[in-house]
PDB file of C-alpha atoms in Angstrom:
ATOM      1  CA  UNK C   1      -3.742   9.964   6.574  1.00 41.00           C
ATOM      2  CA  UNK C   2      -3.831   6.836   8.663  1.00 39.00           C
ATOM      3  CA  UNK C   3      -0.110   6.570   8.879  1.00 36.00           C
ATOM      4  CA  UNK C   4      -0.102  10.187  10.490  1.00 36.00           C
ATOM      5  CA  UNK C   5      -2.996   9.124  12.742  1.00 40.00           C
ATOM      6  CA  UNK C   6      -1.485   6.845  14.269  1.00 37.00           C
ATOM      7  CA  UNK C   7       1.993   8.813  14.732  1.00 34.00           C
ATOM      8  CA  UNK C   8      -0.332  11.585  16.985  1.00 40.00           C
ATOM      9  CA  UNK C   9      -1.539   8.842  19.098  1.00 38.00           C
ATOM     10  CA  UNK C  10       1.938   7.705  19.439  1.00 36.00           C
ATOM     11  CA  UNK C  11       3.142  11.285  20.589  1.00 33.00           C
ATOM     12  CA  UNK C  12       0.657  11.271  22.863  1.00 38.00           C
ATOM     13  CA  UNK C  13       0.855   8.284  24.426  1.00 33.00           C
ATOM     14  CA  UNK C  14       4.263   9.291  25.093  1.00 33.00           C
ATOM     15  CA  UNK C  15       3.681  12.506  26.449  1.00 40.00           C
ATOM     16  CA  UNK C  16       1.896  10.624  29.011  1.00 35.00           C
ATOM     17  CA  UNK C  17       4.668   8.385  29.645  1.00 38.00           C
ATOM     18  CA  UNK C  18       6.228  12.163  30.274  1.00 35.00           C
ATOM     19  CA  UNK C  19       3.957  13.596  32.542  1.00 44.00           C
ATOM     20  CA  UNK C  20       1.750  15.031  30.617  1.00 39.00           C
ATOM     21  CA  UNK C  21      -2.036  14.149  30.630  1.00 44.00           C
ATOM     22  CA  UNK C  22      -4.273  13.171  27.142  1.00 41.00           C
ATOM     23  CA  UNK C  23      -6.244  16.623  27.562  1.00 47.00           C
ATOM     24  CA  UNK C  24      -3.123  18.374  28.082  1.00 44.00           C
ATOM     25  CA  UNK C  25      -2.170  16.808  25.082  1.00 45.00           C
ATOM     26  CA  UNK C  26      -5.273  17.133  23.152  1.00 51.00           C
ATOM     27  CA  UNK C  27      -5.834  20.833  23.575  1.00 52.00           C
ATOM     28  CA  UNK C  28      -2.415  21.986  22.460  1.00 60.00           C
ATOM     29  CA  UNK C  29      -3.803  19.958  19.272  1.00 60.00           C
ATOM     30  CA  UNK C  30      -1.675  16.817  18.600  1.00 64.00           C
ATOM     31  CA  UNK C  31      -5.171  14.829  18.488  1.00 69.00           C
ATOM     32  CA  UNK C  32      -6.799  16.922  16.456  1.00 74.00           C
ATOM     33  CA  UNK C  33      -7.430  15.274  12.930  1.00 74.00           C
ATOM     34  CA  UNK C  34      -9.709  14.813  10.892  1.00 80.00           C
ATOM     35  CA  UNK C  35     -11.993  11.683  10.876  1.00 91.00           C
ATOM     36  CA  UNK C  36     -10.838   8.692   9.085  1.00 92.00           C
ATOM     37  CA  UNK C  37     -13.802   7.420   8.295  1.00 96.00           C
ATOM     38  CA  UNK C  38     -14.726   9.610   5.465  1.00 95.00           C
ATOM     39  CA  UNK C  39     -14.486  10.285   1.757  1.00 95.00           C
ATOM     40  CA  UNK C  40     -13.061   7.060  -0.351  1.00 96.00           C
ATOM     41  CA  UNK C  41     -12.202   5.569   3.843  1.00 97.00           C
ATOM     42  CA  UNK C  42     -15.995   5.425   4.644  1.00 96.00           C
ATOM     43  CA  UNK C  43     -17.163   3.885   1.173  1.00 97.00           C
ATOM     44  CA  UNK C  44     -14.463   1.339   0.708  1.00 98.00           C
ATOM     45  CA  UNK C  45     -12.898   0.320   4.032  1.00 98.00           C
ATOM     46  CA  UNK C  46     -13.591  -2.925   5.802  1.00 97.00           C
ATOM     47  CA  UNK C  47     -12.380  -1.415   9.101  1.00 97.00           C
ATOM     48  CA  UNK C  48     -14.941   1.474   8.670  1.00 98.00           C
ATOM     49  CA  UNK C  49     -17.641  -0.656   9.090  1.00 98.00           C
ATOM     50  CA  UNK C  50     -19.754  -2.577  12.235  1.00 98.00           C
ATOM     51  CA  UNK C  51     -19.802  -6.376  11.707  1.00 98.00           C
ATOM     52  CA  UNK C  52     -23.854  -5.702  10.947  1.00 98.00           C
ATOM     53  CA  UNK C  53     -22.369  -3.504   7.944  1.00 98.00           C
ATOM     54  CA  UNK C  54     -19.943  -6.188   6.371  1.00 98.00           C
ATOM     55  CA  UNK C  55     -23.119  -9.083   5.992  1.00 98.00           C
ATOM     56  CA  UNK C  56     -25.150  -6.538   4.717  1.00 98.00           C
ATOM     57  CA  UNK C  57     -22.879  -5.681   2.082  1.00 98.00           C
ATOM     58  CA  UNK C  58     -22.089  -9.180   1.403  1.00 97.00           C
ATOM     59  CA  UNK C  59     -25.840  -9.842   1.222  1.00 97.00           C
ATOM     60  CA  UNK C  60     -26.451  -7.677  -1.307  1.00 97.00           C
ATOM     61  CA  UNK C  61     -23.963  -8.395  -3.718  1.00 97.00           C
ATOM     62  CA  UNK C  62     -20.038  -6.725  -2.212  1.00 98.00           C
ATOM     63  CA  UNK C  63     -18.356  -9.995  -2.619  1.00 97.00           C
ATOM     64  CA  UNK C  64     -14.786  -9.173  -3.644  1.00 98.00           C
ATOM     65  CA  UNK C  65     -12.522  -7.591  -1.206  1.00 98.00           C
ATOM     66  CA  UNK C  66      -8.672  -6.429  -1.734  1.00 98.00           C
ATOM     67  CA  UNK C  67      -5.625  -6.705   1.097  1.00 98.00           C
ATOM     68  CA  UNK C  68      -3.644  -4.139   0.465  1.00 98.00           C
ATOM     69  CA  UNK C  69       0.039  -4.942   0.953  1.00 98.00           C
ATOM     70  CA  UNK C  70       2.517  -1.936   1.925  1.00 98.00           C
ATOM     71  CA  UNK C  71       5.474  -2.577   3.697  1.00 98.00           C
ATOM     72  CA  UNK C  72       7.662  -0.344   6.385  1.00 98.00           C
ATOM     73  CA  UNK C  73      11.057   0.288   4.564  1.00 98.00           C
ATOM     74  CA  UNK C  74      13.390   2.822   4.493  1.00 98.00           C
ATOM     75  CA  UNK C  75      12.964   4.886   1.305  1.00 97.00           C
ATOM     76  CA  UNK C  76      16.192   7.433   1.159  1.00 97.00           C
ATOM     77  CA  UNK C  77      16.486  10.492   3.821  1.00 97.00           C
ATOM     78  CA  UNK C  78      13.543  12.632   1.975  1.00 97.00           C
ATOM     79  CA  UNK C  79      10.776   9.882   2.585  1.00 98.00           C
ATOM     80  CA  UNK C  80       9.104   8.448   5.258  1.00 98.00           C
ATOM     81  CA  UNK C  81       9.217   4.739   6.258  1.00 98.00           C
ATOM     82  CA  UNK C  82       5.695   4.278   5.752  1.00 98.00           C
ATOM     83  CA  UNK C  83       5.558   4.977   2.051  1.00 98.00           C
ATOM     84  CA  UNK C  84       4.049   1.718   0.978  1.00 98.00           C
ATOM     85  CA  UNK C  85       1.267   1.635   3.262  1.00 98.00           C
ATOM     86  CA  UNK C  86      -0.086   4.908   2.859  1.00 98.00           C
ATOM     87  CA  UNK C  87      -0.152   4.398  -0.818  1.00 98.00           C
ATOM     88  CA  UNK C  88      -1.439   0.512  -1.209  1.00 98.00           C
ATOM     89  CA  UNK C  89      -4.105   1.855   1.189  1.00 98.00           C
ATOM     90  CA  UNK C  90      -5.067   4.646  -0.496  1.00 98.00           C
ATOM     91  CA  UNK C  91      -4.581   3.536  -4.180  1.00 98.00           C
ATOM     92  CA  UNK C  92      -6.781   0.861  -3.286  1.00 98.00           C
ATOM     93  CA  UNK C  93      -9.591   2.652  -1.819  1.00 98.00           C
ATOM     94  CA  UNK C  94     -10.546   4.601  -4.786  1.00 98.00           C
ATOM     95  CA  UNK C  95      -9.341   1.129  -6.929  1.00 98.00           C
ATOM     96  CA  UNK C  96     -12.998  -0.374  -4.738  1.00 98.00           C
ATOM     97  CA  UNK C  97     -14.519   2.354  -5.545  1.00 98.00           C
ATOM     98  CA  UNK C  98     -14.014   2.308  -9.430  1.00 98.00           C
ATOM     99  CA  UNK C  99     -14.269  -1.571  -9.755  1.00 98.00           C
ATOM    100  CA  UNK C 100     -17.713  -2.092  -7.604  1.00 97.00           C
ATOM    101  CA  UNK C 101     -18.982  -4.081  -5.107  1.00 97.00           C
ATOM    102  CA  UNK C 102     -15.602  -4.364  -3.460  1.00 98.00           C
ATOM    103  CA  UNK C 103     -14.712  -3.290   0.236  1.00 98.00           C
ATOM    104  CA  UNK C 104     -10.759  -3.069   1.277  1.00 98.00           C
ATOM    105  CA  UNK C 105      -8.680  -4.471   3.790  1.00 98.00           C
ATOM    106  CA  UNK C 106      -6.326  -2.924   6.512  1.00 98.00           C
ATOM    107  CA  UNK C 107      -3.341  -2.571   4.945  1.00 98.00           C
ATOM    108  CA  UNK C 108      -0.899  -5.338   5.559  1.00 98.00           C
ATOM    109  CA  UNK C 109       2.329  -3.522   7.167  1.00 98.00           C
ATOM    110  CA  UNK C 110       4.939  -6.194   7.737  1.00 98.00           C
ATOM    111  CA  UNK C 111       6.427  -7.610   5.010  1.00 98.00           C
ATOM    112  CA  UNK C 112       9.735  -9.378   4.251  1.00 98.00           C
ATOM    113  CA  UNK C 113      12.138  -6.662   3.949  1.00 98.00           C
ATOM    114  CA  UNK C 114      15.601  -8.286   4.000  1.00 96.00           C
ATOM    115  CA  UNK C 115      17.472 -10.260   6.934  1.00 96.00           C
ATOM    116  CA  UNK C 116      18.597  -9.301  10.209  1.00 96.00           C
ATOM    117  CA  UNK C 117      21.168 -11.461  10.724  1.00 96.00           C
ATOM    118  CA  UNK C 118      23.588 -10.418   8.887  1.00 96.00           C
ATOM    119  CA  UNK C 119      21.315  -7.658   8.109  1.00 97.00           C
ATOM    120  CA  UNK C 120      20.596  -7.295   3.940  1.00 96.00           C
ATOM    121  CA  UNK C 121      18.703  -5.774   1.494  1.00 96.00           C
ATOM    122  CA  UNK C 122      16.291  -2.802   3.517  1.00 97.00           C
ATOM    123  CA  UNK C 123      17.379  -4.125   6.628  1.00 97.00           C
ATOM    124  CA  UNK C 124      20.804  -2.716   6.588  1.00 96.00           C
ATOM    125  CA  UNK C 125      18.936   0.739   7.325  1.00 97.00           C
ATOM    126  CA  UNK C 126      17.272   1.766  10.329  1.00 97.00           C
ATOM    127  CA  UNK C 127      13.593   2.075   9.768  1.00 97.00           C
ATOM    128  CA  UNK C 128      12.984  -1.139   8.271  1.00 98.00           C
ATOM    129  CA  UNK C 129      10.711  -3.759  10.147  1.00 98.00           C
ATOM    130  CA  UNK C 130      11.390  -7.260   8.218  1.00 98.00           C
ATOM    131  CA  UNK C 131       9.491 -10.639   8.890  1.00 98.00           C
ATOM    132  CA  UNK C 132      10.054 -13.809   7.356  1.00 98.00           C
ATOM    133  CA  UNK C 133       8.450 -14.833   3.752  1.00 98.00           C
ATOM    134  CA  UNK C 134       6.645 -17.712   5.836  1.00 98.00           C
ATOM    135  CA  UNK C 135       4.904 -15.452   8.325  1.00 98.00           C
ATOM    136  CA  UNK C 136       4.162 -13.103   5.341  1.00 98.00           C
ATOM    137  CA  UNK C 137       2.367 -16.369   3.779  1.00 98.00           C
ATOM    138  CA  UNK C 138       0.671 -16.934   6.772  1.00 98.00           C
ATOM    139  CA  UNK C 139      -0.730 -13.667   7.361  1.00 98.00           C
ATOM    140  CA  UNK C 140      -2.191 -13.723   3.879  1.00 98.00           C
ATOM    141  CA  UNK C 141      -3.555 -17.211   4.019  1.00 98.00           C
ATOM    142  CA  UNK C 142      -5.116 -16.208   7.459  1.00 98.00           C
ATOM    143  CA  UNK C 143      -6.916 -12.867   6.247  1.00 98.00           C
ATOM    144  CA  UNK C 144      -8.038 -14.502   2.719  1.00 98.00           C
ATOM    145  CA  UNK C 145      -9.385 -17.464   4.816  1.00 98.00           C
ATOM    146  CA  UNK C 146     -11.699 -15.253   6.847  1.00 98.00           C
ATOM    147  CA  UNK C 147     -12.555 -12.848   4.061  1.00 98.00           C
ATOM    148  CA  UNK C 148     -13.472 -16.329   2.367  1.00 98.00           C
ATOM    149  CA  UNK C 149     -16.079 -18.116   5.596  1.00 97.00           C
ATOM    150  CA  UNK C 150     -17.876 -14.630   5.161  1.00 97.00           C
ATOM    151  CA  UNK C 151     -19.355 -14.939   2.306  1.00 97.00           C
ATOM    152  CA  UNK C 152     -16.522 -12.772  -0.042  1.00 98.00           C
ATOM    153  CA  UNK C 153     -15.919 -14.932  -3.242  1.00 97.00           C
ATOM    154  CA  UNK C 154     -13.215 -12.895  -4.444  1.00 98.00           C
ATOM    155  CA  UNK C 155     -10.050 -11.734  -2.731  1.00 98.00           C
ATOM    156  CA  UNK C 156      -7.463  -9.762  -4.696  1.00 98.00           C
ATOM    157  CA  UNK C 157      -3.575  -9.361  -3.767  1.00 98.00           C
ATOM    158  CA  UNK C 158      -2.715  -5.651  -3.990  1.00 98.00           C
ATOM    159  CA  UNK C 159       1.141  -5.269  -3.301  1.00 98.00           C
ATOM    160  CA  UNK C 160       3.045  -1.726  -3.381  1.00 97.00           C
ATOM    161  CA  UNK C 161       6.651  -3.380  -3.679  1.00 96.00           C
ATOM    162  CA  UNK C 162       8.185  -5.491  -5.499  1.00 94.00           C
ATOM    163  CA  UNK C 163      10.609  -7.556  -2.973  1.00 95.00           C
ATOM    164  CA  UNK C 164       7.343  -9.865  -2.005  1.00 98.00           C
ATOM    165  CA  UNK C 165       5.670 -10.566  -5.201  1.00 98.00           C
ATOM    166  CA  UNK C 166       6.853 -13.950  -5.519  1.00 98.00           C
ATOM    167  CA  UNK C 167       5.090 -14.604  -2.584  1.00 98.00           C
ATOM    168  CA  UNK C 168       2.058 -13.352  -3.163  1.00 98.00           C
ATOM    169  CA  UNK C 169       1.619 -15.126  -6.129  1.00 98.00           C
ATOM    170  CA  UNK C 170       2.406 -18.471  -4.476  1.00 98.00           C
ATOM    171  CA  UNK C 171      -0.434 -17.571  -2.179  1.00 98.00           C
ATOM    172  CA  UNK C 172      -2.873 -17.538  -4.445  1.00 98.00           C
ATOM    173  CA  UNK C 173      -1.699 -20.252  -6.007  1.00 98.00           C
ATOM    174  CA  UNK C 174      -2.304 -22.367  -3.125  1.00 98.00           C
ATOM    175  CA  UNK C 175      -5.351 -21.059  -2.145  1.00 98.00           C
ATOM    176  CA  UNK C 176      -7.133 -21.290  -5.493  1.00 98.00           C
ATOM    177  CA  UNK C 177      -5.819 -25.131  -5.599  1.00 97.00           C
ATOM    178  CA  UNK C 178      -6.965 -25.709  -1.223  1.00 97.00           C
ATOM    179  CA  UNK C 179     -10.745 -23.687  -2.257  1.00 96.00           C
ATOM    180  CA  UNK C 180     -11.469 -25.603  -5.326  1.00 91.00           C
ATOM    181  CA  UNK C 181     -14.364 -22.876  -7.040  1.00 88.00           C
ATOM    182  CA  UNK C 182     -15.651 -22.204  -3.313  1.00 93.00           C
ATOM    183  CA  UNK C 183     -13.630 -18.696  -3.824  1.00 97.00           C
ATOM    184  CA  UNK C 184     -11.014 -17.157  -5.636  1.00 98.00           C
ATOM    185  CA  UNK C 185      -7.632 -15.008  -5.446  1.00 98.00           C
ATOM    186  CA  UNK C 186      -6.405 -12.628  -7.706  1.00 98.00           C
ATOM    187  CA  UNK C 187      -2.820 -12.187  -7.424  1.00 98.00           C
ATOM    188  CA  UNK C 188      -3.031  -8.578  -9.365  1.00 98.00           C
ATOM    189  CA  UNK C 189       0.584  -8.000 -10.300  1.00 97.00           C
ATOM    190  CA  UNK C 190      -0.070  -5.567 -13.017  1.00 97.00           C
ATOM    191  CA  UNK C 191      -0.613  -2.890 -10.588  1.00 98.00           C
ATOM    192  CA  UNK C 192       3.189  -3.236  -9.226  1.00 97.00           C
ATOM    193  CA  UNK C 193       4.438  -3.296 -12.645  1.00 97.00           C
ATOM    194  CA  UNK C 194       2.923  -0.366 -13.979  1.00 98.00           C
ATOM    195  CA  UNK C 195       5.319   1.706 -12.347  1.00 98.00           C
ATOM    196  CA  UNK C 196       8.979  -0.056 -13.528  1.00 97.00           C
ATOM    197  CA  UNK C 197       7.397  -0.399 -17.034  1.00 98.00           C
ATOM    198  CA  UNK C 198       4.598   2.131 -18.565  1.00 98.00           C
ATOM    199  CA  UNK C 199       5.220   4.626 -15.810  1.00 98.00           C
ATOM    200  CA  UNK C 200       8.532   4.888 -15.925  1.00 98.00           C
ATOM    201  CA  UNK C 201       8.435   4.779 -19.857  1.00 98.00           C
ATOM    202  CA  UNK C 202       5.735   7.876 -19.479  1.00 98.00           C
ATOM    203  CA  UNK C 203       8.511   9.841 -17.443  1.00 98.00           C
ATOM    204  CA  UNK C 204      11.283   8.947 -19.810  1.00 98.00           C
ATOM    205  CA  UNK C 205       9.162  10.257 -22.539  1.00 98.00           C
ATOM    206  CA  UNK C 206       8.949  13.729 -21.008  1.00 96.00           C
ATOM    207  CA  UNK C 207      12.903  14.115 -20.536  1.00 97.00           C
ATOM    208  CA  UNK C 208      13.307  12.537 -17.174  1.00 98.00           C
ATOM    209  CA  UNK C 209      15.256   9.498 -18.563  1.00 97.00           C
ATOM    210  CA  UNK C 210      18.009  10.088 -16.812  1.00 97.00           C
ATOM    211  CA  UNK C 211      16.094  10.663 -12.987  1.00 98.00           C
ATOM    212  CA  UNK C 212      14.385   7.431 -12.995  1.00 98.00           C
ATOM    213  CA  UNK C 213      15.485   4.913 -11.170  1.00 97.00           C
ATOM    214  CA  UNK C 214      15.059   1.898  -8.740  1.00 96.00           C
ATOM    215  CA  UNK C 215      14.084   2.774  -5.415  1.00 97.00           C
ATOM    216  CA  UNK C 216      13.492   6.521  -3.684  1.00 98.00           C
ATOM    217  CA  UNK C 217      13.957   8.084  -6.946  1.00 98.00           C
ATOM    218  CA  UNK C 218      11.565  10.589  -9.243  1.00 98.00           C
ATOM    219  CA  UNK C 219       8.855   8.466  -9.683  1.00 98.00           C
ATOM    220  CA  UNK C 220       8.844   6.777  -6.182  1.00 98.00           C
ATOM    221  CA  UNK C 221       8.835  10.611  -4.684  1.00 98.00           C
ATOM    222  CA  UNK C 222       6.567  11.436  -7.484  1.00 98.00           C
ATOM    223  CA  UNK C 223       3.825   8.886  -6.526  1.00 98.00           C
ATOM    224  CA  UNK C 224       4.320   9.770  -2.956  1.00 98.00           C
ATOM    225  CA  UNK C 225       3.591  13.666  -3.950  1.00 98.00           C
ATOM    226  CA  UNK C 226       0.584  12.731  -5.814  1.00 98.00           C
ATOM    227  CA  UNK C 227      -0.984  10.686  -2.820  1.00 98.00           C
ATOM    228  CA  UNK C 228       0.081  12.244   0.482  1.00 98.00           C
ATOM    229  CA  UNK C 229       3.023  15.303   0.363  1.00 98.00           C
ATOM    230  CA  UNK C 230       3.323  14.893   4.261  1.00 97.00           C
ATOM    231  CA  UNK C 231       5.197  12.069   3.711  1.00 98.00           C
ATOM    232  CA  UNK C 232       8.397  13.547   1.656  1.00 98.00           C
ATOM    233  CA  UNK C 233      10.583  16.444   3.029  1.00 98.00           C
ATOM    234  CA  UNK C 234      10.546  18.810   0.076  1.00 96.00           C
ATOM    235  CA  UNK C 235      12.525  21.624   1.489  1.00 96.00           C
ATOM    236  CA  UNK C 236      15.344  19.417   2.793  1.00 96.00           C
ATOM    237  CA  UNK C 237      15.167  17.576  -1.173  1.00 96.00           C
ATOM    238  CA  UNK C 238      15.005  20.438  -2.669  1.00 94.00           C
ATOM    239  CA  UNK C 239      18.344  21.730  -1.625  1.00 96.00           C
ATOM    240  CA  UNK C 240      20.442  18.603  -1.348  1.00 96.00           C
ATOM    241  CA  UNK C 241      22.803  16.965  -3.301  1.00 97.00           C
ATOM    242  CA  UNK C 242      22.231  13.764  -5.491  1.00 97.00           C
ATOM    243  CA  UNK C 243      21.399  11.272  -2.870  1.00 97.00           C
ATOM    244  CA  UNK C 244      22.811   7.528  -3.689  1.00 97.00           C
ATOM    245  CA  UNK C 245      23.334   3.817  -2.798  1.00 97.00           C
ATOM    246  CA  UNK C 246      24.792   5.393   1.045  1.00 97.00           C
ATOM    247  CA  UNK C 247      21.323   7.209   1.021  1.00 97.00           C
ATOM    248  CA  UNK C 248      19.555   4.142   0.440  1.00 97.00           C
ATOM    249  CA  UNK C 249      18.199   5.651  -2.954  1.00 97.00           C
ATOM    250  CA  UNK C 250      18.765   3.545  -5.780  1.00 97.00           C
ATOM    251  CA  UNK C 251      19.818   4.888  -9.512  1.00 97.00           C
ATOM    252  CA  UNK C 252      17.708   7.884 -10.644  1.00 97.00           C
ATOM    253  CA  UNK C 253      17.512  11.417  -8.730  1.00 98.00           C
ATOM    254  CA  UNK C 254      14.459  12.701  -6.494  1.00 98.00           C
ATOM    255  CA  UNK C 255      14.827  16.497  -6.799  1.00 98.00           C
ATOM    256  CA  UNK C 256      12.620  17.633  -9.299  1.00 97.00           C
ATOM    257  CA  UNK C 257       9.858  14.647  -8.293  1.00 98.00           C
ATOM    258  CA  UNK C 258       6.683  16.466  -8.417  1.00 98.00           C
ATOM    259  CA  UNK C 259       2.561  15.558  -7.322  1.00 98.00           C
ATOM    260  CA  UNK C 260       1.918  16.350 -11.264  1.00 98.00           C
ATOM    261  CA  UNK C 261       4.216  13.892 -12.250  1.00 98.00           C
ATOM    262  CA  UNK C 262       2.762  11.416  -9.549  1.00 98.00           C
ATOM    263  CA  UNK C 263      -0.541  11.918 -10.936  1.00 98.00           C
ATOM    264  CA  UNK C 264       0.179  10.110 -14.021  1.00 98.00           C
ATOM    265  CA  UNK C 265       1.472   6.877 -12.135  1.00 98.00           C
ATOM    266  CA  UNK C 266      -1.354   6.908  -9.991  1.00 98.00           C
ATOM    267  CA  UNK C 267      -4.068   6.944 -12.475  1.00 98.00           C
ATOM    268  CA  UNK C 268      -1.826   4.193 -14.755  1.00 98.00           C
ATOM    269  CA  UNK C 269      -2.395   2.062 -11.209  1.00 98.00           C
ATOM    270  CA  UNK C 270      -5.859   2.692 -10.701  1.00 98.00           C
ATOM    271  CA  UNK C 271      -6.629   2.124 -14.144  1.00 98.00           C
ATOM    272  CA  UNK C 272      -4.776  -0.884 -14.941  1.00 98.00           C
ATOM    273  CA  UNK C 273      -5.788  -2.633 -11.170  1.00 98.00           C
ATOM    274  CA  UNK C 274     -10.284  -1.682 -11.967  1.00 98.00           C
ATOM    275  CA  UNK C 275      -9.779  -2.950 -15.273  1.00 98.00           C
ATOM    276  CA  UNK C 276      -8.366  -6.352 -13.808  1.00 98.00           C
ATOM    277  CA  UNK C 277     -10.564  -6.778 -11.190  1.00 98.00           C
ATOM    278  CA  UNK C 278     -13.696  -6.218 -13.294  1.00 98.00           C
ATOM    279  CA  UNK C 279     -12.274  -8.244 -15.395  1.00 97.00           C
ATOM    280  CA  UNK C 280     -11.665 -10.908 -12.695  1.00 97.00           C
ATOM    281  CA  UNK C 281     -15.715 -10.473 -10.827  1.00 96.00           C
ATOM    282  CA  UNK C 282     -16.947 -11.164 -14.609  1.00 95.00           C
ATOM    283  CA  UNK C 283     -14.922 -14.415 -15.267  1.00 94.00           C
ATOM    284  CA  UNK C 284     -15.424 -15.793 -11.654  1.00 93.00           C
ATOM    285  CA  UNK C 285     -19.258 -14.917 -11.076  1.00 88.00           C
TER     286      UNK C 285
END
């Protein structure tokens, strides 16, 4: 996954700082990976293509394009920090795919996460990496502007937590007001909410009730299961106690999360997100 990608290219780098050189590095294997650039990656990625690539598509008809919006947030001890982005990026992918004629942004990593000063919310943890709701704004003005001055007509709002929404949605209210019909945004929400509401209904149905929660819980690690294991310690959750508040998991329980469980959250995402886009390329042609 991308997020693992780029943690071999950190080791290496500092293995240089270390002594030791890149082909030392590379043939005891820590660059070895496989390509990124395939699968759902190649056919939906805007970063997978050569600017000759992006105005053909847009030529012949790929005119809606989603940022994906993760965030780097602690997530309990049995999760990595880079939960959000791994998902928003991947969930989206096979979202293009689905809806049609859509291509998908980098995934937008820094997000407001809390405060640092006092430090609040996320930010009380270490692993968080906060910036303030006006630079968020910013960014996503900034990438919807040049999505827009290439010829993309529709740009959709993906988030993968709910601390930003509110933000998001004032983004694409301003922009729709600033383009006037030259372009549109589609702040999708419903994807977020799948998972407080029908997902976490769909759990409750099967006797989980009382393991669903807020944050880090069984169907965070659940969806996390379902969309890249390497991200969740399993062994270490798997013979712990009920982690808590302290833990920086929030109501519900994590043990018995499982990919099979995950799988129904993801495909109540990617459902609910290809319906609304289609929905959104037919009433904005």
């Amino acid at each position: 996954m991308l997020f693992l990608r780029r943690l071999s290219c950190r080791v290496a780098l500092l293995c240089v700082g270390m002594g030791l050189s890149v082909p030392a590095v590379r043939a005891q294997g820590v660059l070895e990976a496989p390509p990124h650039c395939s699968g759902l990656a190649l056919q939906a990625e805007f970063a997978c293509r050569s600017w000759t690539e992006v105005a053909q598509d847009v030529k012949v008809g790929t005119d809606t394009v989603i940022i994906p919006v993760g965030g780097t947030e602690q997530s309990g001890p049995y999760m990595a920090v880079g939960k959000h982005n791994v998902r928003a990026q991947v969930l989206a992918d096979a979202i293009a795919v689905q809806a049609g004629h859509t291509l998908v942004a980098p995934v937008v990593a820094y997000v407001p996460e809390g405060a640092t000063s006092p430090r609040t919310s996320h930010m009380k943890f270490p692993g968080t990496i906060s910036v303030p709701p006006a630079v968020f704004e910013g960014l996503l003005k900034g990438a919807a502007e040049s999505f827009r001055v290439q010829g993309f007509r529709r740009i959709v709002l993906l988030g993968d937590h709910g601390g930003y929404q509110s933000f998001m949605a004032q983004v694409a209210q301003e922009l729709n007001r600033a383009w006037k019909g030259q372009a549109a945004v589609l702040y999708l929400r419903d994807y977020y909410e799948v998972v407080p509401h029908q997902y976490a209904e769909a759990l409750r149905a099967q006797g989980h009730a009382a393991e669903v929660g807020l944050h880090a819980e069984l169907s965070d690690t659940s969806l996390m299961l379902a969309v890249d294991p390497s991200l969740v310690r399993q062994d270490a959750l798997r013979a712990a106690p009920k982690p808590g508040a302290a833990d920086g998991v929030y109501g519900g329980d994590p043990r018995r999360a499982s990919a099979g469980l995950g799988r129904i959250g993801t495909e109540m995402q990617i459902r609910t997100a290809v319906a609304a886009i289609q929905s959104f390329q037919r009433s904005h042609p």
